Tab-separated table of C-alpha atoms in Angstrom:
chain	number	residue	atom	x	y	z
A	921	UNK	CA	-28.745	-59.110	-32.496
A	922	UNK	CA	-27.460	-57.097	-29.779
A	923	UNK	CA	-27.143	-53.213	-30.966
A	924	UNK	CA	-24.713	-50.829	-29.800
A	925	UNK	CA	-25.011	-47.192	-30.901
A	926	UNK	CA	-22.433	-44.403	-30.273
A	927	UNK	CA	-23.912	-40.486	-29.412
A	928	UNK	CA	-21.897	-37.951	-29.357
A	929	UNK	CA	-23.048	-34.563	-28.494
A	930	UNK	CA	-21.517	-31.858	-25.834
A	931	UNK	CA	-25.276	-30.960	-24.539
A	932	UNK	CA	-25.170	-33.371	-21.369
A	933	UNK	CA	-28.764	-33.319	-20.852
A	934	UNK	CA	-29.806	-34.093	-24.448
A	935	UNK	CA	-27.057	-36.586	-24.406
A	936	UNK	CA	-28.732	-38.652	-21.070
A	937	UNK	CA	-32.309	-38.173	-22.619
A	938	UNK	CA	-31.256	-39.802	-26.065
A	939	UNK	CA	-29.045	-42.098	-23.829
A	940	UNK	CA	-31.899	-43.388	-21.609
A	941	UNK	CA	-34.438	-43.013	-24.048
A	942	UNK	CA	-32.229	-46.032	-26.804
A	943	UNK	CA	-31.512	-47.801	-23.662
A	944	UNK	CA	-35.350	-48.481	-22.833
A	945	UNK	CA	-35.540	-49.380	-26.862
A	946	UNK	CA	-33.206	-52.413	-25.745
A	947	UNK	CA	-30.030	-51.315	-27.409
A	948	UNK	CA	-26.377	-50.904	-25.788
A	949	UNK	CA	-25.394	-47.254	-26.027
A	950	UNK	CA	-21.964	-45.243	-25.226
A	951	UNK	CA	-21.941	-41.303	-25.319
A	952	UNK	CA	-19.113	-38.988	-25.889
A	953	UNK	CA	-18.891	-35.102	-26.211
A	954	UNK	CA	-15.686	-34.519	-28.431
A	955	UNK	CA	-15.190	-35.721	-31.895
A	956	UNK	CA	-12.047	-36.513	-30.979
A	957	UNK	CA	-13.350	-39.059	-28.306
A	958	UNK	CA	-15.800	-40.306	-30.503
A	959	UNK	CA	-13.058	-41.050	-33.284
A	960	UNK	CA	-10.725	-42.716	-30.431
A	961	UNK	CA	-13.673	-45.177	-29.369
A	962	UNK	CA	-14.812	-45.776	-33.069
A	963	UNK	CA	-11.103	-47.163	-33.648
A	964	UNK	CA	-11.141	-49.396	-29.933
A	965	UNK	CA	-14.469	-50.421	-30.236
A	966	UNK	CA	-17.275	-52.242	-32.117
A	967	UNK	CA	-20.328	-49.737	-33.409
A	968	UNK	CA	-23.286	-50.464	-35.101
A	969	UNK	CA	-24.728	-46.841	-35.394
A	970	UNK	CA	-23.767	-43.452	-34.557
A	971	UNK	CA	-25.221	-40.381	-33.503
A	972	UNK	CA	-23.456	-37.403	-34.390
A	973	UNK	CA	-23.938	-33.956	-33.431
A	974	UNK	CA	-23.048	-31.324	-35.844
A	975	UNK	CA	-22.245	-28.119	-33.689
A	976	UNK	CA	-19.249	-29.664	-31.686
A	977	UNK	CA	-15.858	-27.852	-29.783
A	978	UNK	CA	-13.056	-28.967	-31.421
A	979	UNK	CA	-13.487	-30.771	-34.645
A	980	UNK	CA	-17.535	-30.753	-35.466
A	981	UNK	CA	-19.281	-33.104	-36.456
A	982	UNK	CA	-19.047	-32.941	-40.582
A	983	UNK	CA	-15.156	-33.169	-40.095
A	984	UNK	CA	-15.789	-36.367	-37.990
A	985	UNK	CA	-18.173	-37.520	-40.592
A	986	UNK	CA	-16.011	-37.117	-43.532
A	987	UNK	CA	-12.979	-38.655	-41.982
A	988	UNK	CA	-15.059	-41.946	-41.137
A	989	UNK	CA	-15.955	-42.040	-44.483
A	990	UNK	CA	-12.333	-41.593	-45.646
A	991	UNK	CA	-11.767	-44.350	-43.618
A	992	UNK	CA	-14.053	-46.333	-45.237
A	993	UNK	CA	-16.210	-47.660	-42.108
A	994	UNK	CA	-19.317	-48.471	-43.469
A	995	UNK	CA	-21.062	-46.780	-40.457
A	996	UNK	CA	-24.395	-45.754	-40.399
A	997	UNK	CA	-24.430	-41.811	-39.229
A	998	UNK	CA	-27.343	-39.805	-38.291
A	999	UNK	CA	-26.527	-36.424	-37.775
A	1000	UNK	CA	-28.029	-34.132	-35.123
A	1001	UNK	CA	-28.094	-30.072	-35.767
A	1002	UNK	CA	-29.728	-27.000	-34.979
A	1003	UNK	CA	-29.011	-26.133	-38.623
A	1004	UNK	CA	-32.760	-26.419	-40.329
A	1005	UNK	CA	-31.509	-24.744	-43.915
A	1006	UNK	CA	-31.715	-26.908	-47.253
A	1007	UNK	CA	-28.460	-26.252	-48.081
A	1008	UNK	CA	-26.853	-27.319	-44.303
A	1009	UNK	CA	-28.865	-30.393	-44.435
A	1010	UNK	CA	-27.703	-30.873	-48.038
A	1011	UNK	CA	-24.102	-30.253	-46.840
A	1012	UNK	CA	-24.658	-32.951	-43.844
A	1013	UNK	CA	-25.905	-35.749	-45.997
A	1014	UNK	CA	-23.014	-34.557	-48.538
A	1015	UNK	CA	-20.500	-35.495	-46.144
A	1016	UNK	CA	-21.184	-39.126	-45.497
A	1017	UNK	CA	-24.401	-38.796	-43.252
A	1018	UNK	CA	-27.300	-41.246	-43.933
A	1019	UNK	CA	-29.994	-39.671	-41.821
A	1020	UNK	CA	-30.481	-35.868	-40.581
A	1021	UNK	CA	-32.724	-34.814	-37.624
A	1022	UNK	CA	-33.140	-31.159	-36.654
A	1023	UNK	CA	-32.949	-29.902	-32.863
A	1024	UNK	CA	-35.241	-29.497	-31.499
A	1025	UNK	CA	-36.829	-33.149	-32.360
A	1026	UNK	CA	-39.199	-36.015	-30.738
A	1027	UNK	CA	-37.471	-39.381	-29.080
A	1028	UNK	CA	-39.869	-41.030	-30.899
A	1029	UNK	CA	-38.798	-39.968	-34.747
A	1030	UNK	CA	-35.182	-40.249	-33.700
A	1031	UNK	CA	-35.879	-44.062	-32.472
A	1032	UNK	CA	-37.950	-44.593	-35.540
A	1033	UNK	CA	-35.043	-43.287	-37.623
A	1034	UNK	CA	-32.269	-45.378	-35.681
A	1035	UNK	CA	-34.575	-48.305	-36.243
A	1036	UNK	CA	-34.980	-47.303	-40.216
A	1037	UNK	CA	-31.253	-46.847	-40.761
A	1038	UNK	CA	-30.517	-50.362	-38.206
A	1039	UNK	CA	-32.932	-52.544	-40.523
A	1040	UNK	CA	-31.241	-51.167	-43.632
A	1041	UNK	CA	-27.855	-52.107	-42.232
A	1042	UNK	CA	-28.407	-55.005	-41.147
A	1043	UNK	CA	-32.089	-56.421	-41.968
A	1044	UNK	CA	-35.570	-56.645	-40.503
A	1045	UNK	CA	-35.097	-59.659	-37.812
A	1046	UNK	CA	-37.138	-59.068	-34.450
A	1047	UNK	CA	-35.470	-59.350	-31.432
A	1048	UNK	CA	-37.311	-60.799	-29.494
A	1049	UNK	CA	-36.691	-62.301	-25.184
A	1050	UNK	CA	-38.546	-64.794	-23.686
A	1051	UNK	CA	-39.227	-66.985	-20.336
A	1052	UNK	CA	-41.941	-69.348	-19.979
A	1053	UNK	CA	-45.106	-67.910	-22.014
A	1054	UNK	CA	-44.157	-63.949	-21.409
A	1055	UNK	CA	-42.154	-62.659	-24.304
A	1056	UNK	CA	-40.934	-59.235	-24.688
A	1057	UNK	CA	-40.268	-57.332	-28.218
A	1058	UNK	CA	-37.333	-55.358	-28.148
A	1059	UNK	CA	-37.999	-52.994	-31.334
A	1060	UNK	CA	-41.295	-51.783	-30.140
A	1061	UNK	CA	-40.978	-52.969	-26.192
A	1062	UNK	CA	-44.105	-54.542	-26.126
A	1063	UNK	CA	-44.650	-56.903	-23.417
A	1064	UNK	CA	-47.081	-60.318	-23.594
A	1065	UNK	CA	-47.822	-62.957	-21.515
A	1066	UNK	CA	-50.063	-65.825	-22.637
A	1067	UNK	CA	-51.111	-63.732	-25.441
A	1068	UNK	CA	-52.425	-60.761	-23.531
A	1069	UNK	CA	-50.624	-57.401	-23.958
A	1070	UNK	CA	-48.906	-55.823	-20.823
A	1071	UNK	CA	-48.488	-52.483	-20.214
A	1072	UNK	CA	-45.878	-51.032	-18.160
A	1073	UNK	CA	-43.638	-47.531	-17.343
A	1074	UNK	CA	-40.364	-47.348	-18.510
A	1075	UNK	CA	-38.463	-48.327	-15.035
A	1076	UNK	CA	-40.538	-51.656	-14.480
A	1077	UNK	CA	-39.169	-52.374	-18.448
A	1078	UNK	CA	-35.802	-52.026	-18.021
A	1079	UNK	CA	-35.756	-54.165	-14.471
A	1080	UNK	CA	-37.916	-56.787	-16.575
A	1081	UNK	CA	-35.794	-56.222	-20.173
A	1082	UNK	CA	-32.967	-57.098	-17.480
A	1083	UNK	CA	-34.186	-60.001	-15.681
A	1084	UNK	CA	-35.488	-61.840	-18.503
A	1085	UNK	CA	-31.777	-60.794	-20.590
A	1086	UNK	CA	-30.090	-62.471	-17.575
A	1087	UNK	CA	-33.111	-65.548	-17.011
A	1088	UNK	CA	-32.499	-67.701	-15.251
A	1089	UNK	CA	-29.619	-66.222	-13.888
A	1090	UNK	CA	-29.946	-63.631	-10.075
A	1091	UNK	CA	-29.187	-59.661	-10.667
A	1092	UNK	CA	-28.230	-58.075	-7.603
A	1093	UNK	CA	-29.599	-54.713	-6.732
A	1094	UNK	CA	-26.700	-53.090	-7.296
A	1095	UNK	CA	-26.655	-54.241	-11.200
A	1096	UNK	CA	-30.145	-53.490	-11.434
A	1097	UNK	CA	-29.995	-49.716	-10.076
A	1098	UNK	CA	-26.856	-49.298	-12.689
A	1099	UNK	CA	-28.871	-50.370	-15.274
A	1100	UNK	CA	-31.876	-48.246	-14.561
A	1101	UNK	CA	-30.355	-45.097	-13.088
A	1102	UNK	CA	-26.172	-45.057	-13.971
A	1103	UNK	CA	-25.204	-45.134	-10.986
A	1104	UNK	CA	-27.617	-42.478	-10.138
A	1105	UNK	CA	-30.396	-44.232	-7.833
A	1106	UNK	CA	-32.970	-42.261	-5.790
A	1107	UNK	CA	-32.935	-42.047	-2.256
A	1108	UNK	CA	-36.223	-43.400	-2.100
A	1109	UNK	CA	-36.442	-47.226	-2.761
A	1110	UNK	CA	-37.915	-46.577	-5.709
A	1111	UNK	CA	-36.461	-50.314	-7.146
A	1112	UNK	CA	-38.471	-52.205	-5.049
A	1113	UNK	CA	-41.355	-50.138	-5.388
A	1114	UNK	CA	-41.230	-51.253	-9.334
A	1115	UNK	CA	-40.384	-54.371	-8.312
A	1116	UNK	CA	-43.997	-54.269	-7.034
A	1117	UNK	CA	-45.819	-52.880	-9.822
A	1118	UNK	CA	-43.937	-55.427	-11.936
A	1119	UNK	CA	-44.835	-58.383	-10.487
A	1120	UNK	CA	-48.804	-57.211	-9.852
A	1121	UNK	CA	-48.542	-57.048	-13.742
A	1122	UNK	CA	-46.495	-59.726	-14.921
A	1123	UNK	CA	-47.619	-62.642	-11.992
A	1124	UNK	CA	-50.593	-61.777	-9.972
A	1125	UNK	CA	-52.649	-62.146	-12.702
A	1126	UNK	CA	-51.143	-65.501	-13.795
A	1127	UNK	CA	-51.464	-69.165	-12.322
A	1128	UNK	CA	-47.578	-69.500	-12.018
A	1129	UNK	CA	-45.172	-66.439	-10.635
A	1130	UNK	CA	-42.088	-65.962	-12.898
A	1131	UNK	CA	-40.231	-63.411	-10.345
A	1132	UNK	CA	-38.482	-64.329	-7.426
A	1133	UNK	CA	-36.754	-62.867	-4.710
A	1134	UNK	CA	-33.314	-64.634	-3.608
A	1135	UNK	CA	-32.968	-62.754	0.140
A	1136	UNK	CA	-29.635	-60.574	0.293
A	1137	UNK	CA	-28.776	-61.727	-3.848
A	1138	UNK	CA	-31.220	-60.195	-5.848
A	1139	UNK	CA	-33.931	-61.441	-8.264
A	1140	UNK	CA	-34.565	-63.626	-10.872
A	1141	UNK	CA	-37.161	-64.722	-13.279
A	1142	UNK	CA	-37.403	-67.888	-14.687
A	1143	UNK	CA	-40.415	-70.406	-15.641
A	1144	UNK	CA	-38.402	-73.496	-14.223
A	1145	UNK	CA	-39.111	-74.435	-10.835
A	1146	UNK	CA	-42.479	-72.585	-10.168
A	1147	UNK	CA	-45.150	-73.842	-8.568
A	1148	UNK	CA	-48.874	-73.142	-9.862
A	1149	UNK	CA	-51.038	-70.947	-7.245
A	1150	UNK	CA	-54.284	-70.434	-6.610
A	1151	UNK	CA	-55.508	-66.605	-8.050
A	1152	UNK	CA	-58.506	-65.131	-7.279
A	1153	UNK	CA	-59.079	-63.416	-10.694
A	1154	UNK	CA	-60.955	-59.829	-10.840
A	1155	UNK	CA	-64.218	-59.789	-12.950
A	1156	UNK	CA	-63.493	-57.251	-15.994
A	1157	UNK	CA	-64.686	-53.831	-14.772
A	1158	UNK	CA	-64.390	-54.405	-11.270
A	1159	UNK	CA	-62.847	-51.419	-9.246
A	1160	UNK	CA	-60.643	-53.253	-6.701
A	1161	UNK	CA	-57.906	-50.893	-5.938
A	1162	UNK	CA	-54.201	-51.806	-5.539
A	1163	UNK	CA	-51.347	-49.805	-3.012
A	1164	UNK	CA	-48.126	-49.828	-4.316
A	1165	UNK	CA	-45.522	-50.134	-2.377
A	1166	UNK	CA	-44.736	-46.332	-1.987
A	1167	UNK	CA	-48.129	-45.722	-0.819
A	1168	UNK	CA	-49.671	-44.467	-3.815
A	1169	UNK	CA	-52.944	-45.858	-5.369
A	1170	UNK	CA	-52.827	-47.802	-8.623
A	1171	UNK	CA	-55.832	-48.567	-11.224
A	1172	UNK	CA	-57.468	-51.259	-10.791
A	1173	UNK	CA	-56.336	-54.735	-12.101
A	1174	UNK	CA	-58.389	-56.090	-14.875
A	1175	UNK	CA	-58.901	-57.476	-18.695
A	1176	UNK	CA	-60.025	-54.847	-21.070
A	1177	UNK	CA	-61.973	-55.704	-24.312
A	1178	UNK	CA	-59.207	-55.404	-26.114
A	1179	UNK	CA	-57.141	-58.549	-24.092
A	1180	UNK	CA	-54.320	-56.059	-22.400
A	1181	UNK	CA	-53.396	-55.894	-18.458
A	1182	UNK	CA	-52.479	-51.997	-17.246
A	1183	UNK	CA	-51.233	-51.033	-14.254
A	1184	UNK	CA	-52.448	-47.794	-13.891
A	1185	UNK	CA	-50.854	-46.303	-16.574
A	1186	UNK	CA	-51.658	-44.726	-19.917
């Protein structure tokens, strides 16, 4: 099911951390910083969740709350607030909220929460994408191919939650750069850098490459079409050394005990 979850909140960089942080989860997110332009987009468009601050110009957020519920949209809220006081959180759920987190608060309880008030809305299916024998689990972003675990940092996700959303299809660089970065991308050419990392992760290891490179398109993966190669595997707790693209030195490339690839990463 694909997800798409309103925040509203007039702090711009808690907005793009929230933003970027339920993007890498895998779900579709829009941001406003009124009330009044989260009200105009409620009635234009289709949300599954929203993400309300309380301490808003304008109209806050209880007034927005309470007049969704006088609407009667059956809209799961989860209100944000600086407010830590019984009776303020009291008041908050009072008004039509479902969930309340208090600022200042961890990514990783307000994902846990979205996900909480997302499976009581609309049940406990896993979404799940897959090409060929890699799979990746969009609840928890877990990564496997041929059974073994994959670990990777959060821009070499979102190129490979895009890829494999658009398999077998080619993204251009430009799509890929506004998914990752908004239109925002580094001077640096820090895509194809990733690009890199993700394939010594997701291929080298493997008899058959998923990723390819279409010259002056983009990239693709797909498990159609591939042929088999020869790899020279690394014994487990060798120290053979990888350069990334960008210079740097990455971890060494190997099998731990417990069946999962890293990259260099913890």
């Amino acid at each position: 099911m694909s997800v798409t979850i309103l925040v509203v909140d007039d702090n711009p960089d808690i907005l793009a951390n929230v933003r970027d942080f339920l993007e890498l989860k895998g779900w579709r997110v829009e941001t406003a910083t009124t009330a009044a332009d989260a009200w105009e987009r409620l009635a234009r468009e289709a949300v599954d969740l929203l993400i309300l601050d309380i301490g808003l110009p304008g109209m806050d957020g209880m007034t927005l709350c309470r007049r969704i519920r006088i609407a009667d949209k059956r809209l799961p809220i989860l209100m944000l607030t600086a407010r830590d006081a019984v009776d303020d959180r009291v008041e908050g759920l009072a008004c039509g909220a479902d969930d309340y987190v208090v600022k200042p608060f961890a990514l990783r309880e307000l994902g846990a929460r979205v996900e909480a008030l997302l499976r009581r809305a609309f049940g406990s299916g896993v979404e799940m994408l897959r090409v060929g024998d890699l799979e990746m689990n969009l609840d928890n972003f877990s990564v496997r191919r041929a059974g073994e675990e994959i670990r990777l940092n959060p821009i070499c996700l979102k190129i490979l939650r895009t890829l494999m959303r658009r398999s077998p299809g080619i993204v251009s660089r430009e799509a890929l750069e506004n998914e990752i970065w908004h239109g925002s991308a580094p001077q640096s050419d820090s895509l194809r850098s990733n690009l890199y990392l993700l394939r010594q992760a997701v291929d080298k290891p493997f008899d058959q490459p998923l990723i390819r490179t279409h010259p002056t398109l983009g990239w693709s993966i797909s498990a159609e079409g591939a042929a088999p190669r020869r790899v020279e595997r690394t014994d487990v707790g060798s120290k053979a050394d990888l350069t990334d693209a960008a210079g740097g030195t990455l971890g060494a490339l190997g099998t731990s005990s417990g069946g999962s690839r890293t990259m260099g990463f913890d």
